[in-house]
Amino acid sequence: MYKISDNILSPLGVTTEENLRAVLDGRSELIRHEHIWSMPEPFCASMFTGGQSESMQYSGCSRMESFAIRSIYAALEGASFEYKGLDVVLILSSAKGNVELLREGDDEANCYRLGASARRIADVLGFVNEPVVVSNACISGVSALHLARLLLDSGRFRYAVVCGVDVQSAFVVSGFQSLKATSASPCRPFDICRSGLNLGEAAATMVLAGDDVVGGEDSGLWHIGRTSIHNDAFHLTSPSKNADGAYAALSDVLDGVGTDELGFVNLHGTATMFNDQMEAVALRRAGLASLPANGLKGYYGHTMGAAGILETVLSMAAADDGLLPGTLGFAELGVSVPLNITSDARHVDKPSFVKMISGFGGVNAALFASKGKWRGRRAAGPSVKMSKPSAGQKLKVEHTVRIEPGKVLVDDQLMALPDEDTHSFLTAIYRKYVGDYPKFYKMDLLAKLGFLASELLLQAEGGERFSVRSDRAVLLFNRLGSFHADKAYLKTISNPDNYFPSPSLFIYTLPNIVTGEIAIRNHYQGETSFYILAERDEPLMEQIVCATLEEPQIQSVIYGWVEAEDETHFCVDIKLVRLGQ
């Protein structure tokens, strides 16, 4: 797919050009904050000022929604097509969206739901189709670009507008502090003295078009030739020491690309001890350790759902000027692999790069971008597979599981309910049908639902289990995100006199953690992704699943709807599917 326009909106500027100039000038808006939001610990972050936020506010919209609308509008100014058509899909990427609006006592919290936010954004802008939210922790931005490529390659859409956005609040900052992942001073990616990440606010947008719109590889536009997502299947918060997921994603996007064709690597570079080390190992395994590399968190902090898009757009803009921005905060290498990183900007002579990113839930993603003629192996798309599924091609459903209060169905057959007297229906189901994975007791409601349903689904499939495999994806959807876990975590920070942010609760406020739990249990190292919709939409879900199955390495998908409002209002309805006739 091809980038036809873009925008970056951040505390450093409201256009891509303003942001690029600020970065090349070495500017940063990372500021130490103390005594705000009644938080007891200081933190360092890049956030919009009150004046900046007010100037961008849209009536009836939240801060987060207003930033997204401003960025999308600015990007669409550079596009010449009718974006209100049926051939355009809007994809929003965000880790926590409007969580700053969540209040104790909220029961349904429509104002804060990400799917509802995406619909409000779409309505303001005039998009016709239902938007999709990608909420895949820190890789959400690249995950959204991955989804855009899949949908454009499938032929269902001709254009994709992809916007990543997140804002900061006591909810998010306290959660990262509880994990001991933050630094109260400006971050130092890959440096020997790095002490943790900083957070940031931003919105970034890319407007993308498929091959049939642009007219081929000689268009002179930036081309995202391949994207990939892999799970480590190792740990929810700690990256694989062998960098298995990151290396697999790099291998996918570099298939057919020689290192001599690459200009540089843009790293995730959170400045946490283990993430930076993992990325260095992945680069060594992929043969990229000697390439010029950089990280941008020293300018922006970690902008979460915006990071993958912002950093890709800025890398493209810098490469257009033949430059690679320096890694602000870096002085002395602090990882075990010799990397080609400096704090100074450098000239690069090849307009092509790899973007890496990773996140909680074991997720890793990468993309390869180049300007001008494509020289690597093309992603699965019109030249490899049909641009649209054939008339007889559809999902072949192999097994189904549905769980709701008081009822469990496997392949449409009612399962016997447990006889034991227990306070929890789900715990009773676990004891009767699983029983050998005590980590279940630590999971939140959403993760328990997804885990139990996947266990019953895979028991129905039979055959060998628990061997490492990368040919199966796990794609889950809902409309409430991690609402149940969000409410539980909010209680731990609402009272300044009883302030006890819990890392074990916070991690489950990322809805994609349920896919990570399934991956870890079953050693799945393929794609895991979580999507949020305004309402359940089976045709749209099936389009995404079919597009994923068009990927050459994906042979089957566990997908479905997993909703958890509270212990008496929940539903999980998942399937094991392949492409069939």
XYZ file of C-alpha atoms in Angstrom, residues 35-493:
459
model
C 1.697 17.095 42.235
C -0.776 16.760 39.363
C -3.829 14.491 39.396
C -3.135 14.019 43.137
C -0.402 11.539 42.270
C 2.237 11.002 44.964
C 5.121 10.254 42.589
C 6.610 12.611 39.994
C 6.849 11.548 36.392
C 8.298 12.802 33.128
C 6.043 13.040 30.077
C 5.360 14.985 26.888
C 1.830 16.363 27.134
C -0.242 19.064 25.465
C -0.618 22.244 27.483
C -4.056 23.405 28.548
C -3.923 26.082 25.876
C -2.983 23.636 23.152
C -5.776 21.253 24.158
C -8.334 24.060 24.278
C -7.351 25.336 20.833
C -7.980 21.899 19.297
C -11.208 21.066 21.141
C -14.249 19.983 19.115
C -17.666 20.577 20.627
C -19.143 17.386 22.045
C -15.853 15.490 21.731
C -13.230 14.498 24.257
C -9.592 15.582 24.174
C -8.571 12.294 22.614
C -11.304 12.454 19.977
C -10.524 16.106 19.197
C -6.837 15.354 18.638
C -7.723 12.494 16.301
C -10.189 14.627 14.337
C -7.660 17.448 13.933
C -4.961 15.069 12.755
C -7.232 13.220 10.321
C -8.586 16.464 8.870
C -5.041 17.760 8.360
C -3.961 14.533 6.644
C -7.018 14.501 4.383
C -6.153 17.993 3.148
C -3.364 16.307 1.203
C -5.662 13.697 -0.338
C -7.651 14.185 -3.534
C -10.161 11.296 -3.310
C -13.700 11.292 -1.885
C -13.044 9.960 1.585
C -16.751 9.665 2.402
C -17.154 6.793 -0.047
C -17.888 3.110 0.559
C -14.365 2.153 -0.533
C -12.716 3.916 2.438
C -12.084 2.370 5.865
C -11.243 4.364 8.997
C -8.959 2.546 11.448
C -8.205 4.007 14.862
C -5.349 2.728 17.017
C -5.340 3.427 20.730
C -4.229 1.648 23.872
C -6.498 3.401 26.396
C -8.429 6.070 24.499
C -10.750 8.060 26.775
C -9.932 6.220 29.986
C -9.343 9.592 31.683
C -13.148 10.058 31.511
C -13.920 6.893 33.460
C -15.383 7.565 36.871
C -16.283 5.279 39.740
C -19.910 4.224 39.463
C -19.981 4.296 35.655
C -22.006 1.282 34.576
C -21.878 1.401 30.793
C -19.611 4.430 30.251
C -20.507 5.151 26.650
C -18.463 8.356 26.826
C -15.273 6.397 27.376
C -15.737 3.320 25.153
C -13.229 3.235 22.314
C -15.700 1.866 19.779
C -18.153 4.640 20.553
C -15.301 7.174 20.308
C -14.336 5.877 16.881
C -17.923 6.196 15.720
C -18.125 9.801 16.992
C -14.900 10.606 15.144
C -16.250 8.963 11.986
C -19.534 10.882 12.268
C -17.802 14.249 12.688
C -15.610 13.566 9.663
C -18.373 12.022 7.550
C -17.003 8.513 7.016
C -19.652 6.084 5.775
C -18.311 2.710 6.882
C -18.086 1.486 10.458
C -14.658 2.292 11.899
C -12.412 -0.334 13.482
C -10.356 0.258 16.624
C -7.105 -1.665 17.057
C -6.241 -1.931 20.748
C -3.126 -4.076 20.774
C -1.141 -2.435 23.577
C 1.985 -0.545 22.484
C 2.059 -2.016 18.972
C -1.451 -0.720 18.189
C -0.195 1.779 15.591
C 1.736 -0.737 13.500
C -1.074 -3.252 14.093
C -3.484 -0.731 12.551
C -1.202 -0.311 9.530
C -1.036 -4.104 9.284
C -4.840 -4.295 9.255
C -4.996 -1.554 6.625
C -2.646 -3.523 4.385
C -4.683 -6.688 4.800
C -7.957 -4.946 3.930
C -6.469 -3.091 0.956
C -4.799 -6.241 -0.348
C -8.097 -8.126 -0.032
C -9.734 -5.674 -2.438
C -12.574 -4.856 -0.028
C -11.378 -1.238 0.277
C -9.317 1.043 -1.950
C -8.324 3.564 0.722
C -7.541 3.406 4.425
C -7.281 6.312 6.852
C -5.282 5.152 9.872
C -5.023 7.357 12.966
C -3.197 6.554 16.192
C -4.001 8.568 19.297
C -3.570 8.406 23.065
C -3.653 10.894 25.930
C -2.206 10.631 29.404
C -3.956 10.543 32.757
C -3.491 9.365 36.320
C -4.926 6.014 35.239
C -2.200 5.339 32.654
C 0.757 6.972 34.405
C 0.066 5.263 37.744
C -0.223 1.925 35.974
C 3.184 2.196 34.354
C 4.623 3.449 37.630
C 3.186 0.403 39.399
C 5.117 -1.773 36.963
C 8.313 0.143 37.850
C 8.717 0.945 34.156
C 8.900 4.754 34.257
C 11.630 7.313 34.774
C 11.088 10.660 36.483
C 13.754 12.183 34.210
C 13.987 12.276 30.401
C 14.420 8.766 28.995
C 17.691 7.501 27.505
C 16.992 4.804 24.891
C 19.706 2.128 24.629
C 21.965 4.053 26.979
C 23.914 2.378 29.759
C 22.228 4.727 32.258
C 18.661 4.220 31.037
C 16.190 3.940 33.897
C 12.779 3.621 32.298
C 10.284 5.065 29.866
C 8.444 8.377 29.653
C 4.883 8.665 28.386
C 3.537 11.052 25.767
C 0.458 12.418 24.036
C 0.030 12.632 20.270
C -2.136 11.863 17.286
C -0.712 10.756 13.956
C -2.463 9.859 10.713
C -1.582 8.129 7.466
C -3.834 8.111 4.406
C -3.142 4.987 2.373
C -4.150 3.644 -1.019
C -3.891 0.297 -2.747
C -2.018 -0.619 -5.907
C -5.022 -0.175 -8.180
C -5.396 3.460 -7.063
C -1.777 4.583 -7.242
C -0.855 2.773 -10.415
C 2.245 0.841 -9.484
C 5.681 0.982 -8.009
C 7.033 3.911 -10.006
C 4.668 6.394 -8.391
C 7.410 7.969 -6.275
C 5.328 7.497 -3.132
C 6.289 5.775 0.073
C 5.274 2.148 -0.095
C 4.631 -0.089 2.917
C 5.456 -3.358 1.270
C 5.011 -5.747 4.136
C 3.855 -5.822 7.749
C 3.958 -8.592 10.319
C 2.790 -9.380 13.859
C 4.123 -12.204 16.042
C 3.616 -13.105 19.687
C 6.525 -14.197 21.881
C 4.257 -16.666 23.742
C 6.641 -16.049 26.637
C 5.335 -13.576 29.225
C 2.689 -10.861 29.505
C 5.046 -8.036 30.483
C 8.596 -9.268 29.867
C 9.938 -9.712 26.320
C 11.489 -12.967 25.191
C 15.222 -12.977 25.957
C 15.770 -14.601 22.554
C 13.580 -11.969 20.880
C 11.551 -14.721 19.212
C 8.537 -12.599 18.278
C 10.510 -9.554 17.166
C 12.887 -11.697 15.111
C 9.988 -13.525 13.442
C 8.346 -10.214 12.509
C 11.626 -8.902 11.084
C 12.130 -12.102 9.105
C 8.690 -11.757 7.554
C 9.055 -8.154 6.432
C 12.616 -8.644 5.143
C 11.860 -11.738 3.068
C 13.548 -11.003 -0.256
C 15.150 -7.757 0.948
C 18.935 -7.519 1.226
C 20.507 -5.512 4.007
C 22.272 -3.455 1.341
C 18.817 -2.176 0.296
C 18.000 -0.797 3.755
C 18.770 2.733 4.854
C 18.137 2.333 8.594
C 16.072 0.758 11.357
C 13.662 2.755 13.485
C 13.508 1.055 16.874
C 10.858 0.979 19.587
C 13.476 2.157 22.106
C 11.404 2.575 25.250
C 14.533 2.975 27.421
C 13.448 0.124 29.674
C 16.153 -2.355 30.560
C 14.736 -5.467 28.923
C 12.946 -4.024 25.871
C 16.063 -2.315 24.540
C 18.122 -5.454 25.116
C 15.518 -7.608 23.357
C 15.494 -5.347 20.308
C 19.279 -5.501 20.112
C 19.143 -9.311 20.138
C 16.485 -9.282 17.415
C 18.638 -7.027 15.221
C 21.642 -9.324 15.668
C 19.605 -12.409 14.783
C 18.227 -10.666 11.692
C 21.667 -9.497 10.550
C 20.765 -5.811 10.996
C 22.933 -4.830 13.968
C 25.394 -2.824 11.848
C 22.719 -0.716 10.135
C 22.172 2.875 11.267
C 19.412 2.799 13.881
C 17.522 5.280 16.011
C 14.720 5.707 18.527
C 12.394 8.685 18.914
C 11.067 8.314 22.469
C 13.514 10.951 23.740
C 11.527 13.571 21.805
C 7.956 12.361 22.303
C 7.960 9.846 25.111
C 5.974 6.676 24.543
C 2.797 7.802 22.794
C 1.284 4.307 23.013
C -1.357 3.836 20.290
C 0.093 6.720 18.284
C 3.726 5.571 18.494
C 3.857 3.145 15.560
C 2.231 5.610 13.163
C 3.984 8.746 14.415
C 7.429 7.154 14.259
C 6.782 5.692 10.802
C 5.578 9.028 9.411
C 8.506 10.928 10.941
C 10.984 8.357 9.604
C 9.551 8.794 6.104
C 9.712 12.585 6.352
C 13.311 12.548 7.602
C 14.393 10.091 4.905
C 12.860 12.424 2.302
C 15.499 14.909 3.443
C 18.179 12.207 3.416
C 18.445 12.287 7.206
C 18.209 9.955 10.164
C 17.360 11.826 13.400
C 19.605 11.128 16.356
C 18.513 9.205 19.438
C 17.967 11.947 21.995
C 19.255 10.961 25.440
C 21.680 8.350 24.123
C 25.354 8.668 25.104
C 26.920 5.261 25.768
C 25.649 1.908 24.531
C 24.041 -0.141 27.275
C 23.001 -3.354 25.497
C 25.023 -6.496 24.850
C 24.936 -6.206 21.044
C 27.028 -3.536 19.268
C 24.484 -1.270 17.578
C 24.969 1.633 15.187
C 23.205 4.301 17.288
C 24.238 7.909 17.863
C 22.659 10.959 19.448
C 23.410 13.035 16.334
C 21.439 13.179 13.112
C 23.088 11.458 10.149
C 22.738 11.370 6.396
C 21.187 8.248 4.865
C 21.350 7.484 1.171
C 18.614 4.842 0.835
C 14.919 5.766 1.181
C 13.941 2.513 2.883
C 13.721 1.353 6.483
C 12.319 -1.145 8.927
C 10.118 -0.083 11.829
C 10.121 -2.314 14.947
C 7.773 -2.207 17.926
C 6.731 -4.455 20.819
C 4.290 -4.419 23.709
C 2.595 -6.068 26.652
C 0.793 -9.299 25.951
C 3.886 -10.610 24.153
C 3.104 -8.740 20.936
C 5.731 -7.679 18.396
C 5.323 -6.014 15.017
C 7.436 -4.751 12.150
C 6.976 -3.089 8.784
C 9.192 -2.430 5.793
C 8.796 0.877 3.956
C 10.528 2.112 0.828
C 10.144 4.967 -1.587
C 10.119 4.331 -5.290
C 10.412 0.973 -6.963
C 9.683 -2.053 -4.769
C 12.601 -4.470 -4.663
C 11.628 -6.992 -1.989
C 9.143 -9.844 -2.160
C 5.677 -8.350 -2.330
C 3.251 -8.983 0.478
C 0.388 -11.360 -0.191
C -1.873 -9.281 -2.400
C -2.981 -8.875 -6.007
C 0.239 -10.214 -7.543
C 0.391 -13.256 -5.260
C -3.226 -14.061 -4.501
C -6.487 -12.909 -6.032
C -7.339 -9.322 -5.119
C -10.728 -10.472 -3.852
C -11.844 -13.856 -2.534
C -13.503 -15.985 -5.194
C -17.279 -16.231 -5.116
C -17.200 -19.636 -3.417
C -14.492 -18.806 -0.911
C -15.665 -18.417 2.667
C -14.750 -19.239 6.210
C -14.811 -22.910 7.058
C -15.910 -23.200 10.675
C -14.344 -26.216 12.339
C -15.452 -25.733 15.943
C -17.417 -23.229 18.004
C -17.739 -22.394 21.696
C -20.259 -20.148 23.394
C -20.266 -19.305 27.094
C -22.833 -17.148 28.841
C -24.125 -17.144 32.417
C -25.400 -20.623 33.217
C -24.717 -22.053 29.754
C -21.813 -23.588 27.820
C -22.139 -24.830 24.247
C -19.425 -26.595 22.251
C -20.234 -27.141 18.586
C -23.835 -26.161 19.447
C -24.099 -28.942 22.030
C -24.920 -28.091 25.634
C -22.143 -29.129 27.992
C -22.868 -30.628 31.394
C -22.599 -27.974 34.080
C -20.500 -28.532 37.216
C -22.240 -29.979 40.263
C -19.924 -28.361 42.781
C -21.070 -25.396 44.811
C -18.822 -22.480 43.930
C -19.157 -18.727 44.015
C -17.987 -18.487 40.427
C -19.567 -20.145 37.433
C -16.368 -19.684 35.402
C -14.199 -21.159 38.153
C -16.469 -24.201 38.265
C -16.172 -24.621 34.482
C -12.394 -24.336 34.761
C -12.229 -27.002 37.473
C -14.436 -29.402 35.554
C -12.960 -29.051 32.062
C -9.415 -27.658 32.444
C -7.941 -27.749 35.929
C -4.219 -27.809 35.072
C -3.384 -24.104 34.638
C -3.519 -22.338 38.022
C -2.639 -18.995 36.435
C -6.345 -18.922 35.570
C -7.090 -17.721 39.096
C -5.022 -14.549 38.577
C -6.767 -13.540 35.345
C -9.403 -10.840 35.057
C -12.909 -11.633 33.861
C -12.210 -10.918 30.178
C -9.085 -13.097 30.148
C -10.874 -15.918 31.999
C -13.646 -15.915 29.405
C -11.285 -15.967 26.437
C -9.030 -18.552 28.056
C -11.849 -20.960 28.981
C -13.480 -20.699 25.577
C -10.174 -21.326 23.803
C -9.506 -24.365 26.009
C -12.861 -25.911 25.145
C -12.373 -25.025 21.482
C -8.964 -26.699 21.324
C -10.202 -29.745 23.233
C -12.871 -30.099 20.541
C -10.185 -29.841 17.871
C -8.167 -32.632 19.482
C -4.738 -33.588 18.193
C -1.378 -32.445 19.506
C -1.273 -29.353 21.677
C 1.358 -27.157 23.318
C 3.934 -27.271 20.527
C 5.266 -23.978 19.190
C 3.396 -22.850 16.091
C 3.212 -19.650 14.058
C 0.516 -20.635 11.570
C -2.443 -19.836 13.840
C -3.708 -16.332 14.625
C -5.856 -15.247 17.560
C -8.178 -12.312 16.744
C -10.728 -11.207 19.330
C -13.358 -8.455 19.269
C -15.699 -6.657 21.651
C -17.292 -3.262 22.306
C -16.378 -2.632 25.974
C -12.631 -3.202 25.773
C -11.300 -3.985 29.254
C -14.167 -2.181 31.032
C -14.422 -4.650 33.939
C -10.670 -4.494 34.685
C -10.623 -0.715 34.197
C -13.237 -0.248 36.922
C -11.338 -2.538 39.281
C -8.046 -0.701 38.719
C -9.691 2.726 39.051
C -10.685 1.850 42.632
C -7.020 1.469 43.552
C -6.140 5.078 42.612
